[in-house]
Tab-separated table of C-alpha atoms in Angstrom:
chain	number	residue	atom	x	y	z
N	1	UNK	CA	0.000	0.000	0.000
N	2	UNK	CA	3.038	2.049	1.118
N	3	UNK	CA	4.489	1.555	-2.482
N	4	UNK	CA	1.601	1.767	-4.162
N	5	UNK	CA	0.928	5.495	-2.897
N	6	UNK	CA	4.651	6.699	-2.816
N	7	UNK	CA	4.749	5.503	-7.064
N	8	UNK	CA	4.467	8.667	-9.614
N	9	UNK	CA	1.225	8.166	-11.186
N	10	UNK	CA	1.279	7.712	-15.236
N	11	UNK	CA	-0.133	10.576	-16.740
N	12	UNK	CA	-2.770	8.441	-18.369
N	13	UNK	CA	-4.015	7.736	-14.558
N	14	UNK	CA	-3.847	11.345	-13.078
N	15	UNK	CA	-5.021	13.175	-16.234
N	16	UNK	CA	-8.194	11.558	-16.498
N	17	UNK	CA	-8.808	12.153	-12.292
N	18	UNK	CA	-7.736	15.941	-12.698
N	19	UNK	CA	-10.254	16.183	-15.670
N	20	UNK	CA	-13.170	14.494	-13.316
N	21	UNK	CA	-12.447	17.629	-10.947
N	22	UNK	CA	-14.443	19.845	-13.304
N	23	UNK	CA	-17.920	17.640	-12.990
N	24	UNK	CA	-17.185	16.459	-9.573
N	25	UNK	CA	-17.483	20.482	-8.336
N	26	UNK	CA	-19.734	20.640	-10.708
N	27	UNK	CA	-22.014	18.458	-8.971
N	28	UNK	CA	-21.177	19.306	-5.280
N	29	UNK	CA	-22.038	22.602	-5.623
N	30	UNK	CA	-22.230	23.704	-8.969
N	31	UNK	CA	-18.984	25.729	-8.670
N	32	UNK	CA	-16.242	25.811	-11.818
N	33	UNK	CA	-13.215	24.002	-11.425
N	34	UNK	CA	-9.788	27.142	-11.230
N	35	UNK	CA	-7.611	28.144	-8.719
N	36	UNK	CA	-6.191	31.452	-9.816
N	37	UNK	CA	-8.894	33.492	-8.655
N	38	UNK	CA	-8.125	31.981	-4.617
N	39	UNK	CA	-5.175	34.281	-4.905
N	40	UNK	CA	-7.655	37.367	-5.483
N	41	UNK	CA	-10.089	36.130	-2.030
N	42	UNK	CA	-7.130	36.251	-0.208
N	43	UNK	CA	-5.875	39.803	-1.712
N	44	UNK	CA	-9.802	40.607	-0.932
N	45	UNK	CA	-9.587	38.757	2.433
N	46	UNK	CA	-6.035	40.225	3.789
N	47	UNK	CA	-5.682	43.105	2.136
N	48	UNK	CA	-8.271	44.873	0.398
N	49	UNK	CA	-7.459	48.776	0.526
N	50	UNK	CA	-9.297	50.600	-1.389
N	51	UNK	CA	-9.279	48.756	-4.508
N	52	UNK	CA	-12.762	47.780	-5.703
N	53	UNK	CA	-11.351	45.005	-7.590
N	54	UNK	CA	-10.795	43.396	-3.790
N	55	UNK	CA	-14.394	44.659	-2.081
N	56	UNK	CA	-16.556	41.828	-2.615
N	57	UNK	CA	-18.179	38.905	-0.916
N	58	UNK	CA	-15.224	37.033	-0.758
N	59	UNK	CA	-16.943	34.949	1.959
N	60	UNK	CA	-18.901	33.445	-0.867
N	61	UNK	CA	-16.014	31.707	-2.748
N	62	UNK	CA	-15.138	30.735	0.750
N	63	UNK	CA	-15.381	26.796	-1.198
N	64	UNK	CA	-12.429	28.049	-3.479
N	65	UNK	CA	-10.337	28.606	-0.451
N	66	UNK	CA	-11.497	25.246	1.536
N	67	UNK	CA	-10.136	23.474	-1.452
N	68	UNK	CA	-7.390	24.994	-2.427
N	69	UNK	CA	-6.369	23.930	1.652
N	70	UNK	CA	-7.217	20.421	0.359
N	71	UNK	CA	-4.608	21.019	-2.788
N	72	UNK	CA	-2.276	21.494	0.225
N	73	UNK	CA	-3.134	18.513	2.169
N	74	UNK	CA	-2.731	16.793	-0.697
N	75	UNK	CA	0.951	17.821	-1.349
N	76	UNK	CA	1.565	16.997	2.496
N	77	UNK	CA	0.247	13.407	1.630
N	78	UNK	CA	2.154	13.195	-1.928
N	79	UNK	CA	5.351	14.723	-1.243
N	80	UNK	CA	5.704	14.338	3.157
N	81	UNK	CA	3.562	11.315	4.097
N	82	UNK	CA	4.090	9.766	0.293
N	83	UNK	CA	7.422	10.979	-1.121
N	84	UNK	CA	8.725	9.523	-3.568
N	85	UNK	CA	11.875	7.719	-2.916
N	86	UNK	CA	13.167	7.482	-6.921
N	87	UNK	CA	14.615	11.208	-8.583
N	88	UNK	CA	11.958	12.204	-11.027
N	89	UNK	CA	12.187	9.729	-13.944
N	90	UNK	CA	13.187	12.453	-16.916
N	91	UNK	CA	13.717	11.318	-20.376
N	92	UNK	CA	17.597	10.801	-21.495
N	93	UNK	CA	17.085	14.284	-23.497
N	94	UNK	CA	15.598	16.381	-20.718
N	95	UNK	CA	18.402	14.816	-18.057
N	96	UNK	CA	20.572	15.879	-20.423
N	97	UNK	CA	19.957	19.649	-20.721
N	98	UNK	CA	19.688	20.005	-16.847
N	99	UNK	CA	22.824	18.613	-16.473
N	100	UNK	CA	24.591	21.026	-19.115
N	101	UNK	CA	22.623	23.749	-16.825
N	102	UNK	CA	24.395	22.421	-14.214
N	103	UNK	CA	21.483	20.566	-12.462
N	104	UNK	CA	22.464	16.955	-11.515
N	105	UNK	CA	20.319	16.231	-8.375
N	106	UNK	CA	16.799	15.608	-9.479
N	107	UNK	CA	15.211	14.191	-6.131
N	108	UNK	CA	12.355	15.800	-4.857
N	109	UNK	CA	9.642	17.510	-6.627
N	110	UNK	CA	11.883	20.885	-6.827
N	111	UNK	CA	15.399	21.680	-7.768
N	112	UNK	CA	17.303	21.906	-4.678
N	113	UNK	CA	19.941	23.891	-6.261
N	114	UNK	CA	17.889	26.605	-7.246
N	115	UNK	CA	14.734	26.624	-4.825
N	116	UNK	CA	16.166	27.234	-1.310
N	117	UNK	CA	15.804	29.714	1.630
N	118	UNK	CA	19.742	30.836	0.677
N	119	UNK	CA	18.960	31.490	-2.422
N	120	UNK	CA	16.406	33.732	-2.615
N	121	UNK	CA	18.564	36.447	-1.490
N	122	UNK	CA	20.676	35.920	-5.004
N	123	UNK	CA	20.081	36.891	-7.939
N	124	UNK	CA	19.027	34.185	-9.762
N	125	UNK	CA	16.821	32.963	-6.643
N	126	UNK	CA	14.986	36.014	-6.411
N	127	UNK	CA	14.072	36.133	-10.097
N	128	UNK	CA	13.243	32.682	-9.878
N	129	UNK	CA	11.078	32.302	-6.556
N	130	UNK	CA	10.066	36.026	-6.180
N	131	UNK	CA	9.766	37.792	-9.861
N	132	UNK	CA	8.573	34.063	-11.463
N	133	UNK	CA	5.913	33.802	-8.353
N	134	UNK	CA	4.635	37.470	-8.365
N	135	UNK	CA	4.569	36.934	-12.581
N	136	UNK	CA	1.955	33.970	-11.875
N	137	UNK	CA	-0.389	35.993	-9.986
N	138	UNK	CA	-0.132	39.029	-11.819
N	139	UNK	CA	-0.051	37.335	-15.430
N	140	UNK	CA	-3.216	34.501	-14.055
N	141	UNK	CA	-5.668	37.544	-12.869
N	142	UNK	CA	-4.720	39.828	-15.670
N	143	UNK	CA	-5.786	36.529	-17.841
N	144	UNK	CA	-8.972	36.282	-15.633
N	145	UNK	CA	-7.619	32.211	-14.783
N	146	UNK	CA	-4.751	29.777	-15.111
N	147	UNK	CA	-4.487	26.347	-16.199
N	148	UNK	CA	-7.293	24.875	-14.330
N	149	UNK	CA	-9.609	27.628	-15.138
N	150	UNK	CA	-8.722	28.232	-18.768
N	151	UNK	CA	-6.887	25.333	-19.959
N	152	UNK	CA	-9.064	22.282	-18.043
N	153	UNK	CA	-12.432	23.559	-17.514
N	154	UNK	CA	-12.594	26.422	-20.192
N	155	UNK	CA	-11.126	23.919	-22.570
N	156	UNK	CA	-13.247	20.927	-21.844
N	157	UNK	CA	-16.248	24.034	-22.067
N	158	UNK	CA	-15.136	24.678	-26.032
N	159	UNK	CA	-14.758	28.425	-24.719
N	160	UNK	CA	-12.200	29.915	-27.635
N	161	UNK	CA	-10.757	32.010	-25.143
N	162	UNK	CA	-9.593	29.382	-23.325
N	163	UNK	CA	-7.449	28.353	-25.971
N	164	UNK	CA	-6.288	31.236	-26.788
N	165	UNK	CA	-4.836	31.847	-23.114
N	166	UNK	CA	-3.547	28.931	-23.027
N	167	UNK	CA	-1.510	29.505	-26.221
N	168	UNK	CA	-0.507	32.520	-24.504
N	169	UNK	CA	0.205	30.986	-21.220
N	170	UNK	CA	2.368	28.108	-23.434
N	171	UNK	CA	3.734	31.304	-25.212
N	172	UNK	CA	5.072	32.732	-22.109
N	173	UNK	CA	6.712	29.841	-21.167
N	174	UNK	CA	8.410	29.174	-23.960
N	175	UNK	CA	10.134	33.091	-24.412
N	176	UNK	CA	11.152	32.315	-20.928
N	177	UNK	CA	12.471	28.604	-21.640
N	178	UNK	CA	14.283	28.867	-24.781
N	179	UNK	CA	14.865	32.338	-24.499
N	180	UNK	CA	15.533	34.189	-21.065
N	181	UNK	CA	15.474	31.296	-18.671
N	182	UNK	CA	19.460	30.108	-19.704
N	183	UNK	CA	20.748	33.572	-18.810
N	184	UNK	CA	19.119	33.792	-15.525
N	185	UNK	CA	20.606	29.491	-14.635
N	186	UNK	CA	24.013	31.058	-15.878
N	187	UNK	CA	23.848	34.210	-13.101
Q	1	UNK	CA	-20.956	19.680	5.094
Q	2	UNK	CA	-20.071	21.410	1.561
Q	3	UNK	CA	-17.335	22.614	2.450
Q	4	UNK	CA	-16.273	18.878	4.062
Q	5	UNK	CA	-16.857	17.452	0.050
Q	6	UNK	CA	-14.741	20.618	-1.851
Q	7	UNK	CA	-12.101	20.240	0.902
Q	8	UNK	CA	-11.769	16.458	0.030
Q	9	UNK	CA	-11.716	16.697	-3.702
Q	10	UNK	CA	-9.064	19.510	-3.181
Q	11	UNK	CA	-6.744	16.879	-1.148
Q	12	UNK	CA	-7.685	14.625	-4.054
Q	13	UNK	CA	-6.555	16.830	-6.555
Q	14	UNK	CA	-3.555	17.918	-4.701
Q	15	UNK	CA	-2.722	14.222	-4.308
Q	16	UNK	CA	-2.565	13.205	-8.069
Q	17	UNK	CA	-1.063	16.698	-9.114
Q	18	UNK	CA	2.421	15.920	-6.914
Q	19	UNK	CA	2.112	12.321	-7.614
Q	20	UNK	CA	1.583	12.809	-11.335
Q	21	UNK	CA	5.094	15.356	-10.684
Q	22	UNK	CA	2.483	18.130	-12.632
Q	23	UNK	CA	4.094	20.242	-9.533
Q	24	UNK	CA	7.443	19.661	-10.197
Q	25	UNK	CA	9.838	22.319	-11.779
Q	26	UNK	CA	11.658	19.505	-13.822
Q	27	UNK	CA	8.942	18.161	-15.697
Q	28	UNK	CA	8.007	21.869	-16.995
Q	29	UNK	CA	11.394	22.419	-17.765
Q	30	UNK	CA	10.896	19.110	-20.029
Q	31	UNK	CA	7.641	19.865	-21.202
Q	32	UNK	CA	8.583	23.692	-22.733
Q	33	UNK	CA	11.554	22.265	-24.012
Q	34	UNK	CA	9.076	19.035	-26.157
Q	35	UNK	CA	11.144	16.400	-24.472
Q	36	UNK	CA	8.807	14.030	-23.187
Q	37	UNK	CA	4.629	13.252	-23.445
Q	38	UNK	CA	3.968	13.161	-20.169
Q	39	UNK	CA	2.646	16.693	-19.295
Q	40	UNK	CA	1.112	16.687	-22.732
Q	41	UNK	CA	-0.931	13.802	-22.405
Q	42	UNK	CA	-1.567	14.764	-18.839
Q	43	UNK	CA	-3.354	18.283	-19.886
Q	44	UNK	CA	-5.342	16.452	-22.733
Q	45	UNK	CA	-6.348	13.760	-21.291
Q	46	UNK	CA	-7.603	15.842	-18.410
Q	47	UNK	CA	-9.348	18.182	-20.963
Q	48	UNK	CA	-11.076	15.564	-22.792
Q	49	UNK	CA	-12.326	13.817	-19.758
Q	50	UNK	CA	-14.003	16.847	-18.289
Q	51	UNK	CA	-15.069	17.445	-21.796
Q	52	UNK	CA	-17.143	14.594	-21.859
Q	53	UNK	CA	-18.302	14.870	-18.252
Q	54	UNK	CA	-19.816	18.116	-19.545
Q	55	UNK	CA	-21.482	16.950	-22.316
Q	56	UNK	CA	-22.394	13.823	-20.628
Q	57	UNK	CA	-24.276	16.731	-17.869
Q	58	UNK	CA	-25.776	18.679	-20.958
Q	59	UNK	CA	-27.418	15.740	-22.336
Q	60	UNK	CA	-28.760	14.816	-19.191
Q	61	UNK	CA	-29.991	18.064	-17.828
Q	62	UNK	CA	-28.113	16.772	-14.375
Q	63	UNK	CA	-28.133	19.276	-11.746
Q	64	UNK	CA	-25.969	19.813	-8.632
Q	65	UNK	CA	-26.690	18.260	-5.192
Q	66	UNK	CA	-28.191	21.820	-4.148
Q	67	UNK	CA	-30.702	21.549	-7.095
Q	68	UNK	CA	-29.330	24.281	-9.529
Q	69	UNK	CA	-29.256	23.382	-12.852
Q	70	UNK	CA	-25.597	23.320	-13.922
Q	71	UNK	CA	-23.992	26.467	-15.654
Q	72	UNK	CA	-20.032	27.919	-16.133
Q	73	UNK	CA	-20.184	31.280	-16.214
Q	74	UNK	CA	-17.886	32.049	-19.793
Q	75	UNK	CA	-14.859	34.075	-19.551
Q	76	UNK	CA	-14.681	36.731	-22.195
Q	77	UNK	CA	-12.045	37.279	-24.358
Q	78	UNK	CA	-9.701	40.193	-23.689
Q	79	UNK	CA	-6.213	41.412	-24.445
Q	80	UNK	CA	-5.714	40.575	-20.810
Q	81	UNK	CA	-6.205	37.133	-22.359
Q	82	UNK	CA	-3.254	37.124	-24.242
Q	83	UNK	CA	-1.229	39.778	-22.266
Q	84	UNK	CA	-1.876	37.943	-19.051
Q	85	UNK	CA	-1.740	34.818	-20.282
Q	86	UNK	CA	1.883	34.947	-21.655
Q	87	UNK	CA	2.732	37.403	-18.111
Q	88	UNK	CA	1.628	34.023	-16.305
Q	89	UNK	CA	3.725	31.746	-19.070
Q	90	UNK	CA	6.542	33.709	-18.212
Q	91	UNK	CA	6.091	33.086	-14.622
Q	92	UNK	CA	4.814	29.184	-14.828
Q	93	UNK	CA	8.375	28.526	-16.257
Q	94	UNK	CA	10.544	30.459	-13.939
Q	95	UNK	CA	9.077	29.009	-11.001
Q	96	UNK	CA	7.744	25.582	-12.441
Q	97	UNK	CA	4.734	25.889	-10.746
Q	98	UNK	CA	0.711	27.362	-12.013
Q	99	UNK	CA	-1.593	28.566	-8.866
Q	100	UNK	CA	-2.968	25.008	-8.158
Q	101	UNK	CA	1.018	23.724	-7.450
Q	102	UNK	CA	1.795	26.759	-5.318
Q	103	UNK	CA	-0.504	25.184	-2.382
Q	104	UNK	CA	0.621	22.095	-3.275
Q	105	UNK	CA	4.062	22.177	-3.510
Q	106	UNK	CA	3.951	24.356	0.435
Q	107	UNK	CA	2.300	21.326	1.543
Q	108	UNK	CA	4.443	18.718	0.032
Q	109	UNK	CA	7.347	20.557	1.694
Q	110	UNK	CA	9.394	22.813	-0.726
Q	111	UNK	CA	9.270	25.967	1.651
Q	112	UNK	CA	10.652	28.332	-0.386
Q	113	UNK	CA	7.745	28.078	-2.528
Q	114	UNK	CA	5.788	29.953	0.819
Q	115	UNK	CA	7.490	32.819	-0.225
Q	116	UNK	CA	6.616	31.731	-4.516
Q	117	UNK	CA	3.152	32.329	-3.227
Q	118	UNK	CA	3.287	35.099	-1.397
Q	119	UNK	CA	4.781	36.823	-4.325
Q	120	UNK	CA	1.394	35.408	-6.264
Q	121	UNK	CA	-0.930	37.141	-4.157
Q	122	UNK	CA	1.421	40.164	-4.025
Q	123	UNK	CA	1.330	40.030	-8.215
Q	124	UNK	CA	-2.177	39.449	-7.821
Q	125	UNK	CA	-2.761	43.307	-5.682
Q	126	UNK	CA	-0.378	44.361	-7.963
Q	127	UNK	CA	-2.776	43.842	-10.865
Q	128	UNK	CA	-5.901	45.063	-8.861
Q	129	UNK	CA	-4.343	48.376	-7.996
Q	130	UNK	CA	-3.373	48.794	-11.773
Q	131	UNK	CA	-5.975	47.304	-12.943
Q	132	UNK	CA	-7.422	50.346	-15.109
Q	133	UNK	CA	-4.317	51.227	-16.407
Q	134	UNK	CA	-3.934	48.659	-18.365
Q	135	UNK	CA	-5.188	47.392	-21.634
Q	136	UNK	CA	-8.072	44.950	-21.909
C-alpha cells in the first residue's frame, strides 16, 4: 500500500482524475473548477485597501479557499507522508539539458539547487522564486484564470478564449524557456 | 458539510497533481523544451475527460446536489487574455509551478515556494491596484 501510494502516477491515470475535478465540483455545488482566482479572495480577504477590484463577498467563494487547503493537504500526503523515494524519472534528453545547466540532483519535486531559503537572497533565486511567483499571480488575474480555469475547464467548455490563453500561457513559457530562462541558470 | 466534500476533492486533486510530478519544476522544464509526453498527455487527457463529463451533464440536464441546474459562467475574451496569459507563461516557467502547485508544492514541503506564493498574491494586488491602467 506504502508503495503503491509513494509511485508517480502515469499521466494516463492522473489526467483523467484531474479532468473528473471539473464535474465532480460541478455536482457538489455547482462551482467551476480554477484556482487562480483563490489568490484574489485572499488579496480581498487580507488586504483589500481601497481597490474595488478586492471589495466583494469574498466569503462566498469561501469553497475556493477550503479546497485549495485540500490542494495542500494533498501535497503533504504526496510529497511528506508519500514521497517519492526514486529522482523524477526524466527522459535521457531532458536529463541531459539540466545537467549542461548544471542541475544533476533531481530528487524531490523541486530543484534543490535553485529553490532554497539561501537562495532567494541571489540573484538568480529572487528572479526565480520572487519575480517568477509574483509573474503567476499578476499574469493569471490579468488573464482572468490559469491552467485549471482556462486550460481544463474552459477547454473541456469549447470556450475559444480558453485556448487562446492557453496559447498565450504556453507562449510565455516558452520566451522564458528557450529564451531568457538560460541567462538567468548562468547568473 | 459542503465545504467537508470541496475540501476532500481539493486533497484529491492535490494528491494526483504531486504524484503525477504536474508540480514539479523539472517536468516543466521538459515539457517547454518538447522532451517528453507526459505533461502533454496529462493536460489532454484531463481536458477531454471533463469534456465529456460536460457533455455527458448537458445531455442529461443533471443538476448539482443543491438543485441548480448546472452552468459555467464564460470568460470573455480580452487582451488581458493574451497579455496575461503569456505574463503568467513567463512566470509558470521560472518558477515551475501554475496557482494550483503553489498550495501544493507548500504542503508537500518545498518551503521556499511559501514565499513563490506570497509573491502570487502580491502580483495578484499588484494587478488590482493597476488594474485600469492597463489594456483589456
Amino acid at each position: 500500500m506504502n508503495d503503491l501510494l509513494s509511485r508517480p502516477l502515469p499521466w494516463y491515470v492522473a489526467g483523467p482524475l484531474i479532468g473528473l475535478m471539473v464535474p465532480l465540483l460541478l455536482l457538489i455545488g455547482n462551482r467551476a473548477f480554477g484556482i487562480s482566482s483563490t489568490l484574489r479572495h485572499i488579496c480581498a480577504a487580507c488586504v483589500p485597501g481601497r481597490l474595488p477590484f478586492f471589495r466583494y463577498a469574498w466569503k462566498d467563494e469561501m469553497w475556493s479557499l477550503v479546497f485549495a487547503g485540500g490542494i495542500l493537504l494533498g501535497g503533504v500526503l504526496g510529497g511528506l507522508v508519500f514521497p517519492n523515494p526514486e529522482p523524477v524519472a526524466l527522459s535521457a534528453a531532458a536529463r541531459e539539458r539540466l545537467a549542461a545547466v548544471g542541475i544533476t540532483d533531481l530528487t524531490g519535486l523541486h530543484p534543490r539547487e535553485l529553490f532554497n531559503f539561501a537562495a532567494i537572497g541571489s540573484v538568480k533565486g529572487f528572479l526565480l522564486i520572487v519575480v517568477g511567483g509574483f509573474l503567476v499571480g499578476f499574469g493569471t488575474r490579468y488573464a482572468n484564470g490559469c491552467t485549471s480555469g482556462h486550460s481544463i475547464t474552459g477547454m473541456a467548455n469549447l470556450k475559444w478564449p480558453s485556448l487562446v490563453a492557453t496559447m498565450a500561457f504556453f507562449a510565455g513559457g516558452l520566451v522564458m524557456t528557450w529564451l531568457i530562462l538560460p541567462g538567468i541558470l548562468a547568473l | 458539510m459542503k465545504h467537508l466534500a470541496f475540501l476532500v476533492a481539493g486533497t484529491v486533486f492535490g494528491f494526483v497533481l504531486t504524484k503525477a510530478e504536474a508540480v514539479s519544476w523539472f517536468r516543466i522544464q521538459e515539457m517547454f523544451r518538447f522532451q517528453s509526453f507526459h505533461m502533454y498527455g496529462l493536460l489532454m487527457s484531463a481536458v477531454v475527460v471533463a469534456m465529456v463529463s460536460l457533455a455527458l451533464i448537458r445531455r442529461f440536464g443533471v443538476r448539482s446536489l443543491g438543485g441548480q441546474p448546472i452552468a459555467i459562467e464564460p470568460k470573455p475574451f480580452t487582451k488581458g487574455t493574451v497579455l496575461g496569459g503569456m505574463t503568467f507563461g513567463l512566470g509558470w516557467a521560472m518558477t515551475g509551478a501554475c496557482p494550483g502547485p503553489l498550495y501544493a508544492l507548500v504542503g508537500a514541503g518545498v518551503y521556499p515556494m511559501v514565499v513563490a506564493l506570497l509573491a502570487a498574491v502580491a502580483g495578484t494586488w499588484a494587478y488590482g491596484a493597476l488594474r485600469d491602467r492597463l489594456p483589456h
